[in-house]
Amino acid sequence: MDVFFAYIDPGSGSLMIQAIIAGIIAAPLFFRHKISRFVRAIRGTENGSVKAGPGPDDSGSRD
Amino acid sequence: MTREAETSPGPSAADTPEARARRDAGSYRDPAGFVFRRDGIVYRQIGIGFAEEWEHYTGSGLYDRMAAAGVVIAHEEVGLELAAEPPASRVIRPEQLETISYPYEWSFSQLKDAALHTLRAQALAAEGGMTLRDASTYNIQFLRGRPVLIDSLSFERAKPGQPWIAYRQFCEHFLAPLALMARVDIRLGSLLRSHIDGIPLDLAARLLPSRTKLTFGLGPHVHLHARAQRQHAAADPTAETRRANPMSAAKLATLIESLRSTIDGLSWDPEGTEWADYADNTSYDDLATRAKEEAVSVALAGAGGARAWDLGANTGRYSRIAADQGYSVVALDIDPAAVERNYRSVRREGRTDILPLLADLTDPSPPLGWGSAERKGLIERIDADVILALALVHHLAISNNVPLAMIAGLFARLAPHAVVEWVPKEDAMVKRLLASREDIFPNYTVEGFREAFDRDFEVVTETPIEHSDRILFRLRRRT
């Protein structure tokens, strides 16, 4: 971390927790993607004609 | 400045370019540069140490994209001889703002829009290989009705694996107050006035309902975040950061998107507060309202000038009359619901000439921060050519016991022209104010009003408002 440019105190805890929070948030997305792929595979609609599952924009993380 | 310079003939030290420039009292935290004022114009000086970041920001085309999208304030580069405190690597003149407002004067949606705007700036910066190095509410101002990032030095090149430096500041400045306003009480927005560095997350976590711990947004970003701050309070950030899991670009994007959807999910609807229905619910019938609109329009046309401050603007009915006449208007009101409604209308109509702000005239925002000069008081920021005070004086005089002469004295400090509505005791609205208290206001008469205002103002026109018992005064300050 460049000390000069970080003129605000970023907070140790705030730095530490970010990657963990991003991981927690990303996990359901990841699994949702896996599940939807699995469901499509079972239904046999994997080959292109059906719209893809949730993309990266669809975070599903509404409070 | 030395004594010799003071007394020597010819150009004195006070005339040198450096001496005529004054650094803004609120611009001292960031070593990358600072804001100063010279001959009434605001400039920003960029330090030598920040030159490389600046060249990347402007040279990569990122600034052009951001300015074109209205995300950052536009600027032009000026000569280095204008620098306030050489050496400087650059000096820029940003587009000049008419009014500076602070987050504790914004309605819920203004603060929310400012938060989303800040996240948009970070997302655009990330696309250009840079990152937002601070996320202060004070870096956002309202220009032509919309939020804009005014700190031109907010971007630095992103370093691979580095977490978001401004995450804590964003949560304390934006997320915590918005969550408290939406989930606990709208009036908690005033905590921003007592915490100019943002609302501590442990405080926000204590005040929020405990069920928010289980929600997808506030759970991690406020509750878990506050816990992590407590656990790592004594840790060395450099060492801790090195040990922390690296923050990939994808993870950073996920974090920002999660903050965006969390903020987006917070809402507050203006119902049931003091004045929200006032405009639709006054003693006025349509005829009287139309007569008042006409009288206000005529009075404003006579007053002239470019800047109008509408005091007690409610949802902005008369602010619009002023704006339609070409005034640039600031519409103050004490009620968060009225300001919220006004802002939503301004946004929906795409208006660029009305800025709604939350303010209590009996307790206007004081000067705050270092030396009581970092954030200016509201009264100091009022630069009106004309003030509108419609259906206001009776609230100040009767609800707040302010003597009429003191009201005149305040108005005279604010502007050379005033358009003031007199509402007599016989009026239903005044009767309502007096219903629950003793009438200790023998001087609250139109004669008493004339007498009280006579020391500071002369009456230019006096127009009875048809179909009502009210009078509209156009006043000119005595010189």
XYZ file of C-alpha atoms in Angstrom:
542
model
C 0.000 0.000 0.000
C 1.332 3.403 -0.923
C 1.404 5.390 2.288
C 1.619 8.791 0.603
C -1.569 8.542 -1.431
C -3.633 6.850 1.262
C -4.131 10.088 3.156
C -7.287 8.794 4.796
C -7.038 6.063 7.398
C -8.315 3.020 5.519
C -8.679 1.106 8.820
C -6.956 -2.254 9.327
C -10.230 -4.066 9.891
C -11.791 -2.462 6.830
C -8.875 -3.623 4.669
C -8.844 -7.120 6.146
C -12.550 -7.802 5.861
C -13.071 -6.739 2.231
C -11.807 -9.865 0.550
C -13.823 -11.984 2.982
C -17.001 -9.960 2.374
C -16.476 -10.099 -1.386
C -16.071 -13.866 -1.027
C -19.256 -14.232 1.022
C -21.206 -12.193 -1.492
C -19.751 -13.990 -4.485
C -20.395 -17.483 -3.077
C -24.177 -17.646 -3.589
C -23.689 -16.278 -7.086
C -21.192 -18.954 -7.831
C -23.462 -21.685 -6.534
C -26.505 -20.261 -8.238
C -24.602 -20.402 -11.490
C -23.560 -24.019 -10.823
C -27.092 -25.018 -9.866
C -28.643 -23.432 -12.922
C -26.079 -25.190 -15.105
C -26.883 -28.465 -13.380
C -30.618 -27.931 -13.857
C -30.132 -27.131 -17.518
C -27.940 -30.183 -17.927
C -30.646 -32.408 -16.456
C -33.312 -30.854 -18.653
C -31.025 -31.264 -21.621
C -31.264 -27.625 -22.673
C -27.529 -26.932 -22.298
C -26.958 -26.594 -26.034
C -27.518 -22.941 -26.647
C -31.204 -22.418 -27.336
C -31.988 -21.315 -23.772
C -30.859 -17.998 -22.352
C -27.809 -18.291 -20.095
C -28.193 -18.190 -16.317
C -27.381 -15.244 -14.063
C -24.497 -13.205 -15.366
C -21.925 -11.361 -13.317
C -24.189 -8.280 -13.164
C -26.929 -10.088 -11.374
C -25.537 -10.110 -7.880
C -28.746 -11.048 -6.109
C -27.334 -9.317 -3.079
C -30.079 -6.833 -2.457
C -30.348 -5.864 1.145
C 5.519 38.842 5.512
C 8.317 40.982 6.932
C 7.943 44.467 8.329
C 10.278 45.721 5.602
C 8.010 44.399 2.881
C 5.049 46.060 4.511
C 6.630 49.494 4.518
C 8.744 49.435 1.368
C 7.485 51.461 -1.591
C 6.389 49.839 -4.824
C 4.639 46.460 -5.011
C 4.335 45.148 -1.486
C 4.268 41.511 -0.463
C 0.492 41.748 -0.251
C 0.378 42.267 -4.013
C 2.414 39.201 -4.947
C 0.480 36.423 -6.642
C 1.003 34.097 -3.648
C -0.369 36.598 -1.158
C -3.602 37.149 -3.057
C -4.392 33.449 -2.999
C -6.141 31.937 0.010
C -6.159 28.227 0.687
C -9.626 26.876 1.421
C -9.957 26.186 5.149
C -11.402 22.737 4.438
C -8.637 21.662 2.050
C -5.752 20.501 4.182
C -6.041 16.737 4.578
C -4.706 15.474 1.263
C -1.013 16.076 0.457
C -1.752 15.530 -3.253
C -2.997 19.096 -3.627
C -5.438 21.660 -2.337
C -8.140 24.147 -3.225
C -7.583 27.865 -3.050
C -9.377 31.018 -3.991
C -7.850 33.875 -5.925
C -9.795 37.007 -6.815
C -13.020 35.203 -6.037
C -12.260 32.241 -8.314
C -11.715 28.717 -7.041
C -8.606 26.858 -8.249
C -6.918 23.609 -7.352
C -3.176 23.208 -7.070
C -1.678 19.780 -7.770
C 1.485 18.900 -5.878
C 4.713 17.663 -7.480
C 4.353 14.317 -5.687
C 0.990 13.629 -7.338
C 2.071 14.538 -10.880
C 2.365 10.976 -12.175
C -1.116 9.986 -11.005
C -2.531 13.153 -12.536
C -0.826 12.528 -15.875
C -2.257 9.036 -15.920
C -5.732 10.279 -15.044
C -5.797 12.960 -17.731
C -3.495 11.303 -20.292
C -5.347 7.972 -20.356
C -8.605 9.610 -21.391
C -10.262 8.654 -18.097
C -10.829 12.273 -17.106
C -12.419 13.052 -20.485
C -14.795 10.115 -20.164
C -15.698 11.010 -16.588
C -16.234 14.695 -17.323
C -18.297 13.938 -20.435
C -20.494 11.604 -18.368
C -20.943 14.308 -15.717
C -19.268 12.138 -13.085
C -16.474 14.562 -12.218
C -16.487 18.318 -12.402
C -14.977 19.731 -15.588
C -11.823 21.811 -15.283
C -9.369 23.682 -17.419
C -5.684 23.913 -16.850
C -4.281 27.357 -16.149
C -0.737 28.707 -15.889
C 1.548 27.669 -13.040
C 2.052 31.327 -12.166
C -1.391 31.197 -10.570
C -0.233 28.587 -8.015
C -0.952 29.577 -4.432
C 2.028 27.872 -2.831
C 4.729 26.894 -5.381
C 6.038 24.465 -6.325
C 3.041 23.001 -8.103
C 2.920 20.457 -10.897
C -0.355 21.826 -12.285
C -3.008 24.391 -11.477
C -6.570 23.826 -12.631
C -9.694 25.940 -12.578
C -12.730 23.722 -12.033
C -16.175 24.779 -13.164
C -17.363 27.171 -10.442
C -20.133 26.085 -8.102
C -22.907 28.483 -7.178
C -23.795 26.906 -3.870
C -21.864 24.666 -1.518
C -24.098 22.308 0.437
C -23.289 19.643 2.993
C -24.663 16.126 3.530
C -26.554 17.101 6.692
C -28.513 19.528 4.497
C -29.516 16.903 1.945
C -32.698 14.915 1.757
C -32.580 11.118 1.795
C -32.562 10.796 -1.987
C -29.903 13.479 -2.367
C -27.591 11.505 -0.073
C -28.524 8.281 -1.829
C -27.845 9.757 -5.264
C -24.517 11.092 -3.981
C -23.631 7.589 -2.726
C -24.532 5.916 -6.027
C -22.604 8.620 -7.852
C -19.500 7.876 -5.775
C -19.751 4.161 -6.587
C -20.183 4.946 -10.260
C -16.984 7.006 -10.142
C -15.159 4.020 -8.596
C -16.573 1.621 -11.200
C -15.512 3.889 -14.086
C -12.097 4.425 -12.511
C -11.587 0.660 -12.209
C -12.357 0.242 -15.916
C -9.561 2.742 -16.583
C -7.066 0.990 -14.309
C -7.466 3.520 -11.509
C -9.250 3.593 -8.171
C -11.119 6.112 -6.048
C -8.794 6.983 -3.166
C -11.413 8.613 -0.970
C -15.192 8.481 -0.682
C -16.132 11.508 1.375
C -19.616 13.016 1.165
C -17.908 16.412 1.051
C -16.407 15.481 -2.328
C -19.901 15.519 -3.810
C -21.774 18.716 -4.617
C -24.949 19.414 -6.524
C -24.463 21.169 -9.847
C -27.408 21.907 -12.141
C -29.580 19.644 -10.030
C -27.359 16.550 -10.148
C -24.502 15.230 -7.977
C -20.959 15.663 -9.239
C -17.582 14.636 -7.809
C -15.665 17.847 -7.185
C -12.368 16.410 -5.946
C -10.337 16.213 -9.137
C -7.510 14.496 -7.235
C -9.550 11.507 -6.106
C -8.018 8.993 -8.500
C -4.823 6.991 -8.303
C -3.569 4.028 -10.300
C -4.909 0.723 -8.990
C -2.318 -1.669 -7.648
C -2.961 -5.365 -8.231
C -4.307 -7.113 -5.167
C -4.904 -3.917 -3.213
C -8.203 -3.627 -1.324
C -10.347 -0.517 -1.692
C -8.720 2.175 0.441
C -11.976 4.149 0.642
C -14.204 1.233 1.713
C -14.316 2.315 5.340
C -14.943 5.950 4.436
C -17.713 5.046 2.020
C -19.493 2.927 4.638
C -19.159 5.610 7.324
C -20.046 8.596 5.120
C -22.819 7.091 3.001
C -23.988 3.609 3.896
C -24.331 4.051 7.680
C -26.365 7.299 7.573
C -28.587 6.048 4.734
C -29.230 2.778 6.569
C -30.084 4.628 9.787
C -32.398 7.033 7.954
C -34.164 4.227 6.073
C -34.280 1.598 8.819
C -34.502 3.577 12.062
C -35.564 7.210 11.681
C -35.120 9.812 8.963
C -33.974 12.349 11.570
C -30.807 10.342 12.190
C -29.426 12.048 9.095
C -28.491 14.811 11.525
C -25.785 12.503 12.923
C -23.745 13.635 9.929
C -23.648 17.074 11.504
C -22.087 15.763 14.702
C -19.739 13.333 12.905
C -18.086 15.136 10.021
C -15.754 12.193 9.426
C -18.678 9.844 9.017
C -20.815 7.810 11.399
C -18.725 5.218 13.264
C -19.829 1.765 12.172
C -20.036 0.413 15.718
C -22.530 3.181 16.503
C -24.539 2.437 13.359
C -24.487 -1.295 14.193
C -25.855 -0.586 17.700
C -28.635 1.663 16.429
C -29.807 -0.520 13.553
C -32.469 -3.176 14.237
C -30.738 -6.471 14.988
C -32.561 -8.208 12.128
C -30.372 -6.208 9.714
C -27.496 -8.477 10.816
C -29.040 -11.192 8.693
C -29.512 -9.127 5.559
C -27.216 -9.526 2.611
C -26.090 -5.889 2.420
C -26.106 -4.349 5.887
C -25.053 -7.634 7.493
C -21.560 -7.702 6.032
C -20.994 -4.007 5.197
C -22.076 -2.603 8.562
C -22.262 -5.342 11.205
C -19.424 -7.635 10.124
C -17.382 -4.618 9.072
C -17.800 -2.992 12.510
C -16.738 -6.260 14.165
C -13.647 -6.486 11.984
C -12.731 -2.912 12.873
C -12.957 -3.747 16.562
C -10.912 -6.924 16.189
C -8.155 -5.330 14.163
C -8.147 -1.939 15.845
C -4.602 -2.273 17.145
C -3.159 -3.991 14.087
C -0.518 -2.498 11.835
C -2.346 -1.812 8.566
C 0.661 -2.318 6.308
C 1.492 -5.713 7.767
C -2.148 -6.700 7.973
C -2.773 -5.708 4.383
C 0.128 -7.773 3.253
C -1.222 -10.751 5.145
C -4.778 -10.185 3.973
C -6.198 -12.107 1.080
C -5.379 -10.267 -2.102
C -8.300 -8.368 -3.508
C -8.579 -9.400 -7.153
C -10.145 -7.021 -9.652
C -13.152 -9.338 -9.819
C -13.543 -9.317 -6.029
C -13.282 -5.539 -5.974
C -15.973 -5.286 -8.638
C -18.167 -7.660 -6.605
C -17.677 -5.510 -3.499
C -18.627 -2.317 -5.340
C -21.643 -3.950 -6.972
C -22.767 -5.261 -3.605
C -22.499 -1.780 -2.084
C -24.464 -0.407 -5.026
C -27.297 -2.878 -4.660
C -27.330 -2.401 -0.872
C -27.650 1.377 -1.258
C -30.178 0.916 -4.045
C -32.285 -1.264 -1.750
C -32.513 1.397 0.950
C -35.558 3.574 0.585
C -37.563 6.120 2.499
C -40.921 7.508 1.517
C -42.022 10.906 2.747
C -45.297 10.194 4.461
C -46.683 11.204 7.774
C -44.094 13.823 8.621
C -44.840 17.381 9.572
C -45.394 19.277 6.354
C -45.516 16.675 3.645
C -49.147 17.357 2.868
C -48.959 21.027 3.681
C -49.159 22.277 0.132
C -52.260 20.217 -0.556
C -53.750 20.910 2.823
C -53.608 24.635 3.557
C -56.445 26.984 4.320
C -55.965 28.324 0.822
C -58.469 27.708 -1.838
C -57.444 27.602 -5.466
C -58.338 31.234 -6.094
C -56.163 32.460 -3.258
C -53.305 30.243 -4.387
C -53.494 31.623 -7.886
C -53.654 35.176 -6.564
C -50.590 34.533 -4.421
C -48.682 33.028 -7.344
C -49.454 36.081 -9.420
C -48.411 38.477 -6.635
C -45.155 36.569 -6.034
C -44.407 36.578 -9.745
C -44.882 40.347 -9.984
C -42.836 41.010 -6.844
C -39.926 38.861 -8.060
C -39.919 40.532 -11.459
C -39.528 43.846 -9.661
C -36.753 42.680 -7.345
C -34.318 41.629 -10.092
C -31.015 39.819 -9.580
C -29.981 36.276 -10.422
C -29.989 34.277 -7.187
C -33.040 33.625 -5.059
C -33.188 31.739 -1.754
C -36.660 30.514 -0.907
C -36.857 30.236 2.885
C -39.499 27.772 4.020
C -39.968 26.589 0.451
C -41.981 23.497 1.358
C -42.130 21.386 -1.818
C -41.049 24.294 -4.015
C -44.225 25.680 -5.598
C -42.960 29.261 -5.412
C -39.338 28.283 -6.023
C -40.545 27.171 -9.459
C -42.091 30.562 -10.120
C -38.744 32.168 -9.309
C -36.818 29.622 -11.398
C -39.160 30.119 -14.348
C -38.318 33.816 -14.195
C -34.637 32.970 -14.625
C -33.537 32.913 -11.001
C -31.202 30.234 -9.802
C -32.982 29.073 -6.659
C -32.027 27.408 -3.403
C -35.157 26.052 -1.736
C -34.751 25.623 2.024
C -37.167 23.805 4.241
C -37.128 22.404 7.758
C -39.068 19.270 6.884
C -37.190 16.253 5.467
C -40.362 15.087 3.688
C -40.890 18.400 1.890
C -37.233 18.571 0.812
C -37.391 14.965 -0.337
C -40.488 15.619 -2.420
C -39.016 18.772 -3.867
C -35.781 17.001 -4.832
C -37.659 14.106 -6.438
C -39.714 16.562 -8.502
C -36.607 18.492 -9.522
C -34.950 15.233 -10.571
C -38.028 13.972 -12.413
C -38.511 17.270 -14.244
C -34.805 17.423 -15.063
C -34.627 20.922 -13.573
C -31.200 22.489 -13.340
C -32.159 25.692 -11.532
C -33.485 24.566 -8.137
C -31.447 23.107 -5.277
C -33.640 21.857 -2.410
C -31.891 21.825 0.970
C -32.859 20.882 4.510
C -32.392 23.691 7.024
C -33.889 24.999 10.244
C -33.746 28.790 10.182
C -33.939 28.879 13.965
C -30.808 26.711 14.084
C -28.983 26.917 10.732
C -25.954 24.656 10.119
C -23.066 26.045 12.156
C -19.445 26.277 11.014
C -17.822 22.905 11.730
C -14.480 21.146 11.815
C -10.963 22.446 12.346
C -10.924 26.015 13.650
C -14.696 26.103 13.087
C -13.824 26.942 9.496
C -13.617 23.640 7.632
C -17.329 23.516 6.796
C -18.948 26.918 6.573
C -22.139 27.828 8.374
C -25.292 28.062 6.300
C -25.858 31.791 6.839
C -22.364 32.523 5.527
C -23.131 30.552 2.363
C -26.321 32.422 1.503
C -25.467 34.724 -1.388
C -28.947 35.723 -2.469
C -30.044 38.733 -4.482
C -33.520 38.183 -3.170
C -35.042 36.065 -0.441
C -38.556 34.692 -0.520
C -40.245 34.296 2.866
C -43.747 33.067 2.125
C -45.923 31.766 4.946
C -42.795 31.754 7.083
C -42.850 34.736 9.449
C -45.704 33.374 11.576
C -43.800 30.142 12.156
C -40.694 32.016 13.292
C -42.618 34.571 15.350
C -45.251 32.360 16.946
C -43.863 28.816 16.976
C -40.374 29.977 17.902
C -41.041 33.249 19.747
C -38.629 35.195 17.526
C -39.390 38.942 17.777
C -40.369 40.477 14.410
C -37.434 42.923 14.533
C -35.003 40.022 14.836
C -36.597 38.360 11.813
C -36.122 41.603 9.873
C -32.512 41.759 11.095
C -31.767 38.255 9.813
C -33.429 38.877 6.443
C -31.387 42.067 6.047
C -28.173 40.073 6.533
C -29.161 37.643 3.797
C -30.119 39.740 0.772
C -30.757 43.275 -0.498
C -34.290 42.344 -1.560
C -36.989 40.374 0.207
C -40.462 39.213 -0.722
C -42.296 38.549 2.530
C -45.811 37.308 3.106
C -47.708 38.633 6.102
C -50.151 36.144 7.601
C -52.431 37.765 10.226
C -53.687 36.237 13.462
C -57.129 35.820 11.928
C -55.704 33.389 9.366
C -56.529 29.724 9.949
C -52.862 28.710 9.887
C -51.947 31.164 12.655
C -55.012 30.163 14.647
C -53.763 26.599 14.482
C -50.353 27.618 15.848
C -52.030 29.505 18.694
C -54.547 26.783 19.477
C -52.293 24.919 21.882
C -50.607 27.871 23.562
C -51.265 31.208 25.118
C -51.216 34.246 22.847
C -48.226 36.161 24.201
C -47.792 38.089 20.945
C -49.590 41.435 21.263
C -47.206 42.960 18.677
C -48.020 40.349 16.043
C -50.084 42.754 13.926
C -49.502 44.196 10.495
C -48.661 47.543 12.134
C -46.172 45.751 14.384
C -44.708 44.045 11.295
C -44.293 47.350 9.428
C -42.667 48.960 12.429
C -40.305 46.035 13.075
C -39.134 45.879 9.465
C -38.869 49.653 9.016
C -35.375 49.915 10.508
C -33.825 47.514 7.977
C -36.133 47.692 4.979
C -38.275 50.081 3.014
C -41.533 48.831 1.588
C -41.484 48.967 -2.218
C -44.852 47.386 -2.856
C -47.589 46.046 -0.637
C -50.081 43.739 -2.324
C -53.112 42.275 -0.563
C -53.487 38.694 -1.751
C -56.991 38.385 -3.141
C -59.391 35.856 -1.660
C -57.340 35.806 1.558
C -56.432 38.055 4.484
C -52.733 37.965 3.675
C -50.425 40.672 2.327
C -47.353 40.307 0.141
C -44.604 42.846 0.869
C -41.742 43.563 -1.481
C -38.943 45.071 0.578
C -35.670 46.762 -0.256
C -32.840 46.863 2.267
C -31.926 50.339 3.501
C -28.361 51.307 2.710
